[in-house]
mmCIF file with all atom_site columns, C-alpha atoms in Angstrom:
data_model
loop_
_atom_site.group_PDB
_atom_site.id
_atom_site.type_symbol
_atom_site.label_atom_id
_atom_site.label_alt_id
_atom_site.label_comp_id
_atom_site.label_asym_id
_atom_site.label_entity_id
_atom_site.label_seq_id
_atom_site.pdbx_PDB_ins_code
_atom_site.Cartn_x
_atom_site.Cartn_y
_atom_site.Cartn_z
_atom_site.occupancy
_atom_site.B_iso_or_equiv
_atom_site.pdbx_formal_charge
_atom_site.auth_seq_id
_atom_site.auth_comp_id
_atom_site.auth_asym_id
_atom_site.auth_atom_id
_atom_site.pdbx_PDB_model_num
ATOM 1   C CA . UNK A 1 1   ? 14.957  -31.886 -0.779 1.00 55.00 ? 19  UNK A CA 1
ATOM 2   C CA . UNK A 1 2   ? 15.820  -33.663 -3.981 1.00 59.00 ? 20  UNK A CA 1
ATOM 3   C CA . UNK A 1 3   ? 19.399  -32.476 -4.351 1.00 66.00 ? 21  UNK A CA 1
ATOM 4   C CA . UNK A 1 4   ? 20.153  -29.735 -1.852 1.00 67.00 ? 22  UNK A CA 1
ATOM 5   C CA . UNK A 1 5   ? 18.139  -26.582 -1.269 1.00 69.00 ? 23  UNK A CA 1
ATOM 6   C CA . UNK A 1 6   ? 18.242  -25.558 -4.941 1.00 68.00 ? 24  UNK A CA 1
ATOM 7   C CA . UNK A 1 7   ? 16.181  -28.560 -6.012 1.00 73.00 ? 25  UNK A CA 1
ATOM 8   C CA . UNK A 1 8   ? 13.201  -29.112 -3.745 1.00 77.00 ? 26  UNK A CA 1
ATOM 9   C CA . UNK A 1 9   ? 9.606   -30.146 -3.921 1.00 78.00 ? 27  UNK A CA 1
ATOM 10  C CA . UNK A 1 10  ? 6.936   -28.600 -1.679 1.00 81.00 ? 28  UNK A CA 1
ATOM 11  C CA . UNK A 1 11  ? 3.762   -30.550 -1.025 1.00 82.00 ? 29  UNK A CA 1
ATOM 12  C CA . UNK A 1 12  ? 0.881   -28.656 0.505  1.00 83.00 ? 30  UNK A CA 1
ATOM 13  C CA . UNK A 1 13  ? -2.215  -30.472 1.800  1.00 84.00 ? 31  UNK A CA 1
ATOM 14  C CA . UNK A 1 14  ? -5.283  -29.531 3.819  1.00 86.00 ? 32  UNK A CA 1
ATOM 15  C CA . UNK A 1 15  ? -8.636  -31.084 4.593  1.00 87.00 ? 33  UNK A CA 1
ATOM 16  C CA . UNK A 1 16  ? -11.907 -29.284 3.872  1.00 88.00 ? 34  UNK A CA 1
ATOM 17  C CA . UNK A 1 17  ? -13.888 -30.224 6.981  1.00 86.00 ? 35  UNK A CA 1
ATOM 18  C CA . UNK A 1 18  ? -15.286 -27.547 9.283  1.00 84.00 ? 36  UNK A CA 1
ATOM 19  C CA . UNK A 1 19  ? -16.394 -28.496 12.766 1.00 80.00 ? 37  UNK A CA 1
ATOM 20  C CA . UNK A 1 20  ? -18.263 -26.698 15.509 1.00 73.00 ? 38  UNK A CA 1
ATOM 21  C CA . UNK A 1 21  ? -16.516 -26.254 18.874 1.00 69.00 ? 39  UNK A CA 1
ATOM 22  C CA . UNK A 1 22  ? -18.327 -29.362 20.163 1.00 74.00 ? 40  UNK A CA 1
ATOM 23  C CA . UNK A 1 23  ? -16.758 -31.406 17.320 1.00 76.00 ? 41  UNK A CA 1
ATOM 24  C CA . UNK A 1 24  ? -19.907 -31.820 15.238 1.00 81.00 ? 42  UNK A CA 1
ATOM 25  C CA . UNK A 1 25  ? -19.841 -31.465 11.465 1.00 80.00 ? 43  UNK A CA 1
ATOM 26  C CA . UNK A 1 26  ? -20.290 -27.918 10.136 1.00 80.00 ? 44  UNK A CA 1
ATOM 27  C CA . UNK A 1 27  ? -19.697 -28.436 6.408  1.00 85.00 ? 45  UNK A CA 1
ATOM 28  C CA . UNK A 1 28  ? -16.730 -28.084 4.101  1.00 88.00 ? 46  UNK A CA 1
ATOM 29  C CA . UNK A 1 29  ? -14.728 -25.143 2.790  1.00 91.00 ? 47  UNK A CA 1
ATOM 30  C CA . UNK A 1 30  ? -11.466 -24.645 0.953  1.00 92.00 ? 48  UNK A CA 1
ATOM 31  C CA . UNK A 1 31  ? -8.523  -24.329 3.395  1.00 92.00 ? 49  UNK A CA 1
ATOM 32  C CA . UNK A 1 32  ? -5.570  -24.164 1.002  1.00 94.00 ? 50  UNK A CA 1
ATOM 33  C CA . UNK A 1 33  ? -4.896  -21.236 -1.330 1.00 96.00 ? 51  UNK A CA 1
ATOM 34  C CA . UNK A 1 34  ? -2.155  -20.561 -3.863 1.00 96.00 ? 52  UNK A CA 1
ATOM 35  C CA . UNK A 1 35  ? -0.185  -17.318 -3.656 1.00 96.00 ? 53  UNK A CA 1
ATOM 36  C CA . UNK A 1 36  ? 0.874   -17.334 -7.314 1.00 94.00 ? 54  UNK A CA 1
ATOM 37  C CA . UNK A 1 37  ? 2.707   -14.002 -7.244 1.00 95.00 ? 55  UNK A CA 1
ATOM 38  C CA . UNK A 1 38  ? 4.987   -15.339 -4.460 1.00 94.00 ? 56  UNK A CA 1
ATOM 39  C CA . UNK A 1 39  ? 5.428   -18.930 -5.700 1.00 91.00 ? 57  UNK A CA 1
ATOM 40  C CA . UNK A 1 40  ? 3.739   -20.176 -2.558 1.00 94.00 ? 58  UNK A CA 1
ATOM 41  C CA . UNK A 1 41  ? 0.564   -21.045 -0.741 1.00 96.00 ? 59  UNK A CA 1
ATOM 42  C CA . UNK A 1 42  ? -1.286  -20.508 2.521  1.00 97.00 ? 60  UNK A CA 1
ATOM 43  C CA . UNK A 1 43  ? -3.515  -22.860 4.508  1.00 95.00 ? 61  UNK A CA 1
ATOM 44  C CA . UNK A 1 44  ? -5.375  -22.525 7.775  1.00 92.00 ? 62  UNK A CA 1
ATOM 45  C CA . UNK A 1 45  ? -6.674  -24.678 10.595 1.00 90.00 ? 63  UNK A CA 1
ATOM 46  C CA . UNK A 1 46  ? -9.011  -24.033 13.493 1.00 86.00 ? 64  UNK A CA 1
ATOM 47  C CA . UNK A 1 47  ? -11.300 -21.008 13.629 1.00 85.00 ? 65  UNK A CA 1
ATOM 48  C CA . UNK A 1 48  ? -13.154 -20.746 10.306 1.00 86.00 ? 66  UNK A CA 1
ATOM 49  C CA . UNK A 1 49  ? -14.814 -17.346 10.687 1.00 88.00 ? 67  UNK A CA 1
ATOM 50  C CA . UNK A 1 50  ? -13.646 -13.746 10.713 1.00 91.00 ? 68  UNK A CA 1
ATOM 51  C CA . UNK A 1 51  ? -15.556 -10.536 11.406 1.00 92.00 ? 69  UNK A CA 1
ATOM 52  C CA . UNK A 1 52  ? -14.374 -7.736  9.097  1.00 93.00 ? 70  UNK A CA 1
ATOM 53  C CA . UNK A 1 53  ? -16.163 -4.509  10.085 1.00 91.00 ? 71  UNK A CA 1
ATOM 54  C CA . UNK A 1 54  ? -18.215 -6.583  12.555 1.00 90.00 ? 72  UNK A CA 1
ATOM 55  C CA . UNK A 1 55  ? -19.826 -8.732  9.849  1.00 94.00 ? 73  UNK A CA 1
ATOM 56  C CA . UNK A 1 56  ? -19.310 -12.521 10.042 1.00 92.00 ? 74  UNK A CA 1
ATOM 57  C CA . UNK A 1 57  ? -17.589 -14.074 7.016  1.00 93.00 ? 75  UNK A CA 1
ATOM 58  C CA . UNK A 1 58  ? -16.114 -17.502 6.308  1.00 92.00 ? 76  UNK A CA 1
ATOM 59  C CA . UNK A 1 59  ? -12.355 -17.433 6.676  1.00 92.00 ? 77  UNK A CA 1
ATOM 60  C CA . UNK A 1 60  ? -11.994 -19.250 3.345  1.00 94.00 ? 78  UNK A CA 1
ATOM 61  C CA . UNK A 1 61  ? -13.747 -16.400 1.495  1.00 95.00 ? 79  UNK A CA 1
ATOM 62  C CA . UNK A 1 62  ? -11.853 -13.713 3.403  1.00 96.00 ? 80  UNK A CA 1
ATOM 63  C CA . UNK A 1 63  ? -8.474  -15.420 2.886  1.00 96.00 ? 81  UNK A CA 1
ATOM 64  C CA . UNK A 1 64  ? -9.062  -15.764 -0.864 1.00 96.00 ? 82  UNK A CA 1
ATOM 65  C CA . UNK A 1 65  ? -9.785  -12.004 -0.982 1.00 97.00 ? 83  UNK A CA 1
ATOM 66  C CA . UNK A 1 66  ? -6.740  -11.271 1.203  1.00 97.00 ? 84  UNK A CA 1
ATOM 67  C CA . UNK A 1 67  ? -4.445  -13.127 -1.213 1.00 98.00 ? 85  UNK A CA 1
ATOM 68  C CA . UNK A 1 68  ? -5.850  -11.099 -4.121 1.00 97.00 ? 86  UNK A CA 1
ATOM 69  C CA . UNK A 1 69  ? -5.699  -7.747  -2.276 1.00 97.00 ? 87  UNK A CA 1
ATOM 70  C CA . UNK A 1 70  ? -2.027  -8.221  -1.365 1.00 97.00 ? 88  UNK A CA 1
ATOM 71  C CA . UNK A 1 71  ? -0.732  -9.074  -4.841 1.00 97.00 ? 89  UNK A CA 1
ATOM 72  C CA . UNK A 1 72  ? 1.877   -6.289  -4.604 1.00 97.00 ? 90  UNK A CA 1
ATOM 73  C CA . UNK A 1 73  ? 3.510   -8.005  -1.609 1.00 97.00 ? 91  UNK A CA 1
ATOM 74  C CA . UNK A 1 74  ? 7.201   -8.608  -2.271 1.00 95.00 ? 92  UNK A CA 1
ATOM 75  C CA . UNK A 1 75  ? 7.947   -11.680 -0.129 1.00 95.00 ? 93  UNK A CA 1
ATOM 76  C CA . UNK A 1 76  ? 6.407   -14.509 1.863  1.00 95.00 ? 94  UNK A CA 1
ATOM 77  C CA . UNK A 1 77  ? 7.759   -12.855 5.013  1.00 95.00 ? 95  UNK A CA 1
ATOM 78  C CA . UNK A 1 78  ? 5.906   -9.624  4.210  1.00 96.00 ? 96  UNK A CA 1
ATOM 79  C CA . UNK A 1 79  ? 2.775   -11.638 3.374  1.00 97.00 ? 97  UNK A CA 1
ATOM 80  C CA . UNK A 1 80  ? 2.961   -13.431 6.747  1.00 95.00 ? 98  UNK A CA 1
ATOM 81  C CA . UNK A 1 81  ? 3.343   -10.189 8.699  1.00 95.00 ? 99  UNK A CA 1
ATOM 82  C CA . UNK A 1 82  ? 0.540   -8.475  6.756  1.00 96.00 ? 100 UNK A CA 1
ATOM 83  C CA . UNK A 1 83  ? -1.729  -11.465 7.362  1.00 96.00 ? 101 UNK A CA 1
ATOM 84  C CA . UNK A 1 84  ? -0.904  -11.426 11.072 1.00 92.00 ? 102 UNK A CA 1
ATOM 85  C CA . UNK A 1 85  ? -1.629  -7.698  11.331 1.00 93.00 ? 103 UNK A CA 1
ATOM 86  C CA . UNK A 1 86  ? -4.912  -7.933  9.472  1.00 94.00 ? 104 UNK A CA 1
ATOM 87  C CA . UNK A 1 87  ? -6.113  -10.953 11.460 1.00 92.00 ? 105 UNK A CA 1
ATOM 88  C CA . UNK A 1 88  ? -5.964  -8.780  14.568 1.00 89.00 ? 106 UNK A CA 1
ATOM 89  C CA . UNK A 1 89  ? -8.472  -6.414  12.932 1.00 91.00 ? 107 UNK A CA 1
ATOM 90  C CA . UNK A 1 90  ? -10.952 -9.080  11.761 1.00 93.00 ? 108 UNK A CA 1
ATOM 91  C CA . UNK A 1 91  ? -11.025 -11.453 14.742 1.00 90.00 ? 109 UNK A CA 1
ATOM 92  C CA . UNK A 1 92  ? -12.299 -9.992  18.014 1.00 88.00 ? 110 UNK A CA 1
ATOM 93  C CA . UNK A 1 93  ? -9.990  -10.648 20.974 1.00 85.00 ? 111 UNK A CA 1
ATOM 94  C CA . UNK A 1 94  ? -12.655 -12.560 22.899 1.00 86.00 ? 112 UNK A CA 1
ATOM 95  C CA . UNK A 1 95  ? -13.126 -15.000 19.991 1.00 84.00 ? 113 UNK A CA 1
ATOM 96  C CA . UNK A 1 96  ? -9.393  -15.300 19.335 1.00 82.00 ? 114 UNK A CA 1
ATOM 97  C CA . UNK A 1 97  ? -8.827  -16.071 23.011 1.00 81.00 ? 115 UNK A CA 1
ATOM 98  C CA . UNK A 1 98  ? -11.226 -19.045 22.938 1.00 81.00 ? 116 UNK A CA 1
ATOM 99  C CA . UNK A 1 99  ? -10.533 -20.670 19.560 1.00 81.00 ? 117 UNK A CA 1
ATOM 100 C CA . UNK A 1 100 ? -7.279  -22.265 18.479 1.00 80.00 ? 118 UNK A CA 1
ATOM 101 C CA . UNK A 1 101 ? -6.216  -21.443 14.948 1.00 87.00 ? 119 UNK A CA 1
ATOM 102 C CA . UNK A 1 102 ? -3.208  -21.042 12.713 1.00 90.00 ? 120 UNK A CA 1
ATOM 103 C CA . UNK A 1 103 ? -1.826  -20.560 9.227  1.00 94.00 ? 121 UNK A CA 1
ATOM 104 C CA . UNK A 1 104 ? 0.954   -22.271 7.294  1.00 94.00 ? 122 UNK A CA 1
ATOM 105 C CA . UNK A 1 105 ? 2.606   -20.180 4.593  1.00 96.00 ? 123 UNK A CA 1
ATOM 106 C CA . UNK A 1 106 ? 5.262   -21.700 2.393  1.00 94.00 ? 124 UNK A CA 1
ATOM 107 C CA . UNK A 1 107 ? 6.846   -21.330 -0.986 1.00 92.00 ? 125 UNK A CA 1
ATOM 108 C CA . UNK A 1 108 ? 10.106  -20.154 -2.481 1.00 89.00 ? 126 UNK A CA 1
ATOM 109 C CA . UNK A 1 109 ? 11.981  -16.938 -1.763 1.00 88.00 ? 127 UNK A CA 1
ATOM 110 C CA . UNK A 1 110 ? 13.519  -14.686 -4.423 1.00 86.00 ? 128 UNK A CA 1
ATOM 111 C CA . UNK A 1 111 ? 16.612  -16.950 -4.513 1.00 85.00 ? 129 UNK A CA 1
ATOM 112 C CA . UNK A 1 112 ? 14.511  -20.039 -5.173 1.00 84.00 ? 130 UNK A CA 1
ATOM 113 C CA . UNK A 1 113 ? 15.025  -21.422 -1.656 1.00 84.00 ? 131 UNK A CA 1
ATOM 114 C CA . UNK A 1 114 ? 12.149  -22.950 0.321  1.00 87.00 ? 132 UNK A CA 1
ATOM 115 C CA . UNK A 1 115 ? 10.621  -20.756 3.008  1.00 90.00 ? 133 UNK A CA 1
ATOM 116 C CA . UNK A 1 116 ? 8.036   -21.540 5.735  1.00 92.00 ? 134 UNK A CA 1
ATOM 117 C CA . UNK A 1 117 ? 6.061   -19.297 8.095  1.00 93.00 ? 135 UNK A CA 1
ATOM 118 C CA . UNK A 1 118 ? 3.688   -20.418 10.837 1.00 91.00 ? 136 UNK A CA 1
ATOM 119 C CA . UNK A 1 119 ? 1.147   -18.017 12.386 1.00 90.00 ? 137 UNK A CA 1
ATOM 120 C CA . UNK A 1 120 ? -0.812  -19.299 15.341 1.00 86.00 ? 138 UNK A CA 1
ATOM 121 C CA . UNK A 1 121 ? -2.636  -18.330 18.483 1.00 80.00 ? 139 UNK A CA 1
ATOM 122 C CA . UNK A 1 122 ? -1.682  -21.496 20.323 1.00 70.00 ? 140 UNK A CA 1
ATOM 123 C CA . UNK A 1 123 ? 1.492   -22.213 22.231 1.00 59.00 ? 141 UNK A CA 1
ATOM 124 C CA . UNK A 1 124 ? 0.630   -25.883 22.685 1.00 55.00 ? 142 UNK A CA 1
ATOM 125 C CA . UNK A 1 125 ? -2.376  -28.156 22.707 1.00 49.00 ? 143 UNK A CA 1
ATOM 126 C CA . UNK A 1 126 ? -3.790  -26.469 25.805 1.00 56.00 ? 144 UNK A CA 1
ATOM 127 C CA . UNK A 1 127 ? -2.422  -22.939 25.618 1.00 54.00 ? 145 UNK A CA 1
ATOM 128 C CA . UNK A 1 128 ? -3.972  -20.106 23.585 1.00 53.00 ? 146 UNK A CA 1
ATOM 129 C CA . UNK A 1 129 ? -1.849  -17.051 22.847 1.00 56.00 ? 147 UNK A CA 1
ATOM 130 C CA . UNK A 1 130 ? -2.232  -13.982 20.667 1.00 56.00 ? 148 UNK A CA 1
ATOM 131 C CA . UNK A 1 131 ? -1.323  -14.447 16.991 1.00 58.00 ? 149 UNK A CA 1
ATOM 132 C CA . UNK A 1 132 ? 2.414   -14.574 16.591 1.00 59.00 ? 150 UNK A CA 1
ATOM 133 C CA . UNK A 1 133 ? 4.768   -15.517 13.829 1.00 56.00 ? 151 UNK A CA 1
ATOM 134 C CA . UNK A 1 134 ? 7.352   -18.252 13.889 1.00 53.00 ? 152 UNK A CA 1
ATOM 135 C CA . UNK A 1 135 ? 9.735   -19.126 11.063 1.00 46.00 ? 153 UNK A CA 1
#
């Protein structure tokens, strides 16, 4: 906050490294995406693959397409809930149950106030849960 909630600065950062479950290097991909129509952005960590219609796809490619497909979304809250719902359709339960992952969504609401949403399938460093949303 620079001078109260009406004058803020959001800084969004993410690495590009992908690793295999054993920790070895798997390459790099974009992990941070602007949501221009909502004055925000979304980033992810953890699992880097999804399986729409049973076909494996990098999460970075899928997430970029998701942001574009949902351009009529009215708020960051709606975006977060739509993302959560769709993740359940593109990540099989057995994969979700074994791989920690999450999403940070932040930006400004319609009143210009900062807003943050956190989707994750982990309850702690050693506890996997189903995707849920926390504000």
